[in-house]
Coordinates of N, CA and C in Angstrom, one line a residue:
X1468 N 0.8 -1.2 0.0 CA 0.0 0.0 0.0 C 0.9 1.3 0.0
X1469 N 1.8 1.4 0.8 CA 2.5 2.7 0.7 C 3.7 2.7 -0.6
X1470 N 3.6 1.5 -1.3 CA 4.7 1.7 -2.5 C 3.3 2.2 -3.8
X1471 N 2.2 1.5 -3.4 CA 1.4 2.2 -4.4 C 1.0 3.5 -4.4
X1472 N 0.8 4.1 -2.7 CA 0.3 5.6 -2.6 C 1.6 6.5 -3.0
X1473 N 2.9 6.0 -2.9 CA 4.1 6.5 -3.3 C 4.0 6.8 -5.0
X1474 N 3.8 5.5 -5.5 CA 3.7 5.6 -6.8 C 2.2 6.9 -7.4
X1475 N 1.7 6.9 -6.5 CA 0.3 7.7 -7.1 C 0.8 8.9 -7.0
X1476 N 1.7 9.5 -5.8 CA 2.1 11.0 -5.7 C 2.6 11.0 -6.7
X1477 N 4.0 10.5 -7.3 CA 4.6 10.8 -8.3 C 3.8 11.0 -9.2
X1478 N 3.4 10.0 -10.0 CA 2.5 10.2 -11.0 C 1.5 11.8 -10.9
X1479 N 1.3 11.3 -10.1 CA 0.2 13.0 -9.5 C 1.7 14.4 -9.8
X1480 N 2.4 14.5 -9.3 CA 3.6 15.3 -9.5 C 3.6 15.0 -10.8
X1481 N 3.5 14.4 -11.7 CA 4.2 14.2 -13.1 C 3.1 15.1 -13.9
X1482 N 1.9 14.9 -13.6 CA 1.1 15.5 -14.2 C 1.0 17.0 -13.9
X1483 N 1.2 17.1 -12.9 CA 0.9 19.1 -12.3 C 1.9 19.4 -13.2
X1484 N 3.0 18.6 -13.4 CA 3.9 19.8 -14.1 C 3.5 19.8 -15.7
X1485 N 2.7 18.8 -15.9 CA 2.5 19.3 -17.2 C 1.3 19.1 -17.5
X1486 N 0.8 20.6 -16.7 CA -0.7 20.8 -16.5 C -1.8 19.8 -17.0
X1487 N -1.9 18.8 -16.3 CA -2.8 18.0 -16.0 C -3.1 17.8 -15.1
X1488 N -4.0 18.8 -14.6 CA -4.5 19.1 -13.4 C -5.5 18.3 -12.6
X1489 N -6.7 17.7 -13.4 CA -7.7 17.2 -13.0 C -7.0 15.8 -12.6
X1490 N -6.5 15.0 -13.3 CA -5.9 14.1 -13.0 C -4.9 13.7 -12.1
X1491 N -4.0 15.0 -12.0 CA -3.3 15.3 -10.7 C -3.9 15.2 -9.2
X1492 N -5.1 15.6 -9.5 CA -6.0 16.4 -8.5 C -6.7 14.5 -7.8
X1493 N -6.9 13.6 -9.2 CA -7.2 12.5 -8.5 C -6.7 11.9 -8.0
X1494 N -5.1 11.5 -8.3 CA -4.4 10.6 -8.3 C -4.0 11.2 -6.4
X1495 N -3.8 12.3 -6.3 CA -3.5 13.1 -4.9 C -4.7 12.1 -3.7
X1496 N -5.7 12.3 -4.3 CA -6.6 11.8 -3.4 C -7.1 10.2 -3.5
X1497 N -6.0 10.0 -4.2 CA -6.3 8.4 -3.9 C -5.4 7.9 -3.1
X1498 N -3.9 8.3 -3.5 CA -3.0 8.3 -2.4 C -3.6 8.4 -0.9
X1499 N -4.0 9.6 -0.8 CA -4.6 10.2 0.8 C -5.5 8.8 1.2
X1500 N -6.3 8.6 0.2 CA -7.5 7.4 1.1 C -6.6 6.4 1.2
X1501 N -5.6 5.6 0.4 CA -4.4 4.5 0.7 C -4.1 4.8 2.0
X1502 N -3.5 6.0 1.9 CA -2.5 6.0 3.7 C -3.4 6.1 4.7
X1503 N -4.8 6.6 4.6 CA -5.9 7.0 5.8 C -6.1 5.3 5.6
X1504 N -6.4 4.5 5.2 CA -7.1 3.0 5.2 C -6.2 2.5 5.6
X1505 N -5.0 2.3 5.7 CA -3.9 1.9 6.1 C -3.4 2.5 7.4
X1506 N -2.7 3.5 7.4 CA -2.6 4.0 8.4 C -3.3 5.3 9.6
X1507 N -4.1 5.6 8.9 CA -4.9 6.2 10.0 C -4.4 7.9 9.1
X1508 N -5.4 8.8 9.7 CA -5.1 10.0 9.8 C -4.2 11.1 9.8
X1509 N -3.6 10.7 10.7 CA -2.1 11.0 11.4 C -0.8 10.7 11.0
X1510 N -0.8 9.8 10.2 CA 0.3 9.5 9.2 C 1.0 9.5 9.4
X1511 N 2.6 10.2 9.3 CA 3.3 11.0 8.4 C 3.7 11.1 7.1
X1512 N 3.2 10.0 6.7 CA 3.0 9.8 4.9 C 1.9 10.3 4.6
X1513 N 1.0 11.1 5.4 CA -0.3 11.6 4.9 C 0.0 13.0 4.5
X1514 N 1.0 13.7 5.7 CA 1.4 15.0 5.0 C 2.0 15.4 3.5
X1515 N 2.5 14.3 2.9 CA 2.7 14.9 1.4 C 1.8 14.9 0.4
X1516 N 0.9 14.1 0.4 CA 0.1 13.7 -0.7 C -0.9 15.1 -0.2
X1517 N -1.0 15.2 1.3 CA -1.9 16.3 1.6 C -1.3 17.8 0.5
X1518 N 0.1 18.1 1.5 CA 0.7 19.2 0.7 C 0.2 19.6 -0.4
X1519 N 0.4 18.7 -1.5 CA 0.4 18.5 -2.9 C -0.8 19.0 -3.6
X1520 N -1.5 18.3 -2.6 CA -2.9 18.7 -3.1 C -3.1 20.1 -2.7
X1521 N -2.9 20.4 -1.6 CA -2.9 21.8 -1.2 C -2.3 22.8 -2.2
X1522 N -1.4 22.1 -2.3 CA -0.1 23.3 -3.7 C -1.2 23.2 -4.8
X1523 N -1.9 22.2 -5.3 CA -2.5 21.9 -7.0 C -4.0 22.9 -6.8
X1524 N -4.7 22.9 -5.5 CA -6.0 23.7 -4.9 C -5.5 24.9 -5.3
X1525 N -4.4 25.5 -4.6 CA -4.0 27.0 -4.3 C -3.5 27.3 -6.0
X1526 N -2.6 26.5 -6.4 CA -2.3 27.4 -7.7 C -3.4 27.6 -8.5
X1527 N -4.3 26.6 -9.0 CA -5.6 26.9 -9.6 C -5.8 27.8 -9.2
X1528 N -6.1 28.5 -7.8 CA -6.5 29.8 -7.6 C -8.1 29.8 -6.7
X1529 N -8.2 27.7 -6.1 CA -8.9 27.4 -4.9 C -8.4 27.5 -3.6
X1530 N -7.6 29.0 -3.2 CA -7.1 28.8 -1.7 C -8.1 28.4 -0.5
X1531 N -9.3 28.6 -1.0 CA -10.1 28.3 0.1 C -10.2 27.2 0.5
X1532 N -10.0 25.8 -0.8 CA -10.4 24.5 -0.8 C -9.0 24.0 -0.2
X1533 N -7.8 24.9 -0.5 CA -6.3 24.6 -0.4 C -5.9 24.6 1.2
X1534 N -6.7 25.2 1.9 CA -6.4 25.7 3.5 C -6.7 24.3 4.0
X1535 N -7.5 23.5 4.0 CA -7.8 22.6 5.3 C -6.9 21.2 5.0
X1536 N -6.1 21.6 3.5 CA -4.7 20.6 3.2 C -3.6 21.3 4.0
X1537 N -3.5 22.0 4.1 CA -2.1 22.6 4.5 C -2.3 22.6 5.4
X1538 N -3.4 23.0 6.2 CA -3.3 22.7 7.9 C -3.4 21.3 8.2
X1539 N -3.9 20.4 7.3 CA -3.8 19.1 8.1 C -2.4 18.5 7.8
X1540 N -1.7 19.1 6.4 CA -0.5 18.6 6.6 C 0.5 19.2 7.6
X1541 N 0.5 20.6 7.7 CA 1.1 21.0 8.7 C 1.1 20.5 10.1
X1542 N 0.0 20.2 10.6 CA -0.7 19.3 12.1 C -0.1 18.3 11.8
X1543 N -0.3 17.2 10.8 CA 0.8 16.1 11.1 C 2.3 16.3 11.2
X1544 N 3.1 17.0 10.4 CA 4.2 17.4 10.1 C 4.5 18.0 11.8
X1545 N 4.1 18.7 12.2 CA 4.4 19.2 13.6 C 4.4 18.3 14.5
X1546 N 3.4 17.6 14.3 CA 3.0 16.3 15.8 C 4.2 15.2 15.3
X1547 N 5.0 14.6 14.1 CA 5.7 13.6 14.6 C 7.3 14.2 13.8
X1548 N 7.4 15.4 13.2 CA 8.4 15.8 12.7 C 8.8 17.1 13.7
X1549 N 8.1 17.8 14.8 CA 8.2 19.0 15.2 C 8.2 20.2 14.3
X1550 N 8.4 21.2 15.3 CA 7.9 22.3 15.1 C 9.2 23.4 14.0
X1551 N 10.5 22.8 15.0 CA 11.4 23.2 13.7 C 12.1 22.7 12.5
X1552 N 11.2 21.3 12.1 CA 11.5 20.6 11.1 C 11.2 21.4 9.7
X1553 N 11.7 21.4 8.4 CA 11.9 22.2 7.2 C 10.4 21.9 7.0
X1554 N 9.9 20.7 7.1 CA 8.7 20.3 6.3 C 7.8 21.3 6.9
X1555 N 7.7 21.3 8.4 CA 6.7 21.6 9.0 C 7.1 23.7 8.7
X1556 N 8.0 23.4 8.6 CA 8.0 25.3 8.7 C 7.6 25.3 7.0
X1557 N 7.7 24.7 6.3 CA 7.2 24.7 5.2 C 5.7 24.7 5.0
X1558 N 5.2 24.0 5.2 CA 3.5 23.7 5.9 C 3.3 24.9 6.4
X1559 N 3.9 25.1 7.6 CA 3.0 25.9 8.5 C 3.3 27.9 7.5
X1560 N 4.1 28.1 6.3 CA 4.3 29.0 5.9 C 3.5 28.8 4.2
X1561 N 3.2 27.9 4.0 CA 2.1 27.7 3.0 C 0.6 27.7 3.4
X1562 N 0.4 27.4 4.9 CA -1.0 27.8 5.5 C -0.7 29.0 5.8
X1563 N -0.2 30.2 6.5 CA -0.4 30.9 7.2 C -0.3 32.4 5.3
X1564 N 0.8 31.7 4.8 CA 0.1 32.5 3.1 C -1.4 32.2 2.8
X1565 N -1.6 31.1 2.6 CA -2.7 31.1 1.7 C -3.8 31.4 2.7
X1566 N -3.9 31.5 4.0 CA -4.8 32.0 4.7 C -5.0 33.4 4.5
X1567 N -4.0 34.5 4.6 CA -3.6 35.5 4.1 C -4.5 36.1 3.0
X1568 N -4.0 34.7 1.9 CA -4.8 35.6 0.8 C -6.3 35.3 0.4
X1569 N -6.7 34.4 1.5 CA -8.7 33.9 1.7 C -8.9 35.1 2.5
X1570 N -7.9 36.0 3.5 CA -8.8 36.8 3.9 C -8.8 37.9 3.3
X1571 N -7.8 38.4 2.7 CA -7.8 39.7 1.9 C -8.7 39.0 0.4
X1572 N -9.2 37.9 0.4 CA -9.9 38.2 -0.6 C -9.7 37.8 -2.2
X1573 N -8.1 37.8 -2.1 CA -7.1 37.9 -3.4 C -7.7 36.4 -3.8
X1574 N -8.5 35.1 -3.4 CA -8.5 34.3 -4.3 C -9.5 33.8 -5.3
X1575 N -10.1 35.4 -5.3 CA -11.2 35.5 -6.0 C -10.8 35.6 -7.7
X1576 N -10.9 35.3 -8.7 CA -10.8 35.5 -9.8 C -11.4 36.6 -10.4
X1577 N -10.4 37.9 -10.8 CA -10.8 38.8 -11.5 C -11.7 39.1 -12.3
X1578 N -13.1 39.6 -12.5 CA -13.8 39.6 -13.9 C -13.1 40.3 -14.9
X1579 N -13.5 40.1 -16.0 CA -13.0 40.9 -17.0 C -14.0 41.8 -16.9
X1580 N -13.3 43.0 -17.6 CA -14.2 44.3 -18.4 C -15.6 44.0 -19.0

């Protein structure tokens, strides 16, 4: 199970970069239900596929959908990596941005003229 949910991030990563998004977007969340069925919640293999997905929400320009990935990956990342681990300051500085820009508003899409 975790060499398949391993294999799904990649794949998922292979696609974001060449904008294939929807498919990215799946592959992320299938990963997540592997590691939750297997190992629970709390992970710490749950934090990346979370990340990820969080990174694929927010660039689309879904910060609002992107927030409750980044806090849950940050919350795991803290509880078994701590607080000054790269990952978790990583996390905890991709929620505390993208929260930023749900409150000012910015992740609204522009109308045109």
């Amino acid at each position: 199970a975790e060499m398949e949910a391993t294999t799904l991030q990649d794949t998922g990563l292979s696609c974001f970069y060449q904008s294939r998004f929807r498919e990215s977007l799946s592959l992320y969340k299938s990963a997540c239900r592997i590691i939750v069925e297997k190992f629970g919640h709390v992970h710490p293999d749950l934090s990346v596929p979370l990340f990820n997905l969080a990174n694929l929400l927010a660039a689309g320009g879904d910060c609002v959908r992107a927030v409750p990935f980044y806090r849950a990956a940050y919350r795991i990342n803290a509880m078994g990596l701590g607080e000054g681990h790269l990952w978790t300051e990583t996390a905890r500085e991709a929620l505390e941005f993208t929260e930023a820009v749900v409150e000012e508003g910015m992740h609204e899409t522009p109308q045109s003229p």
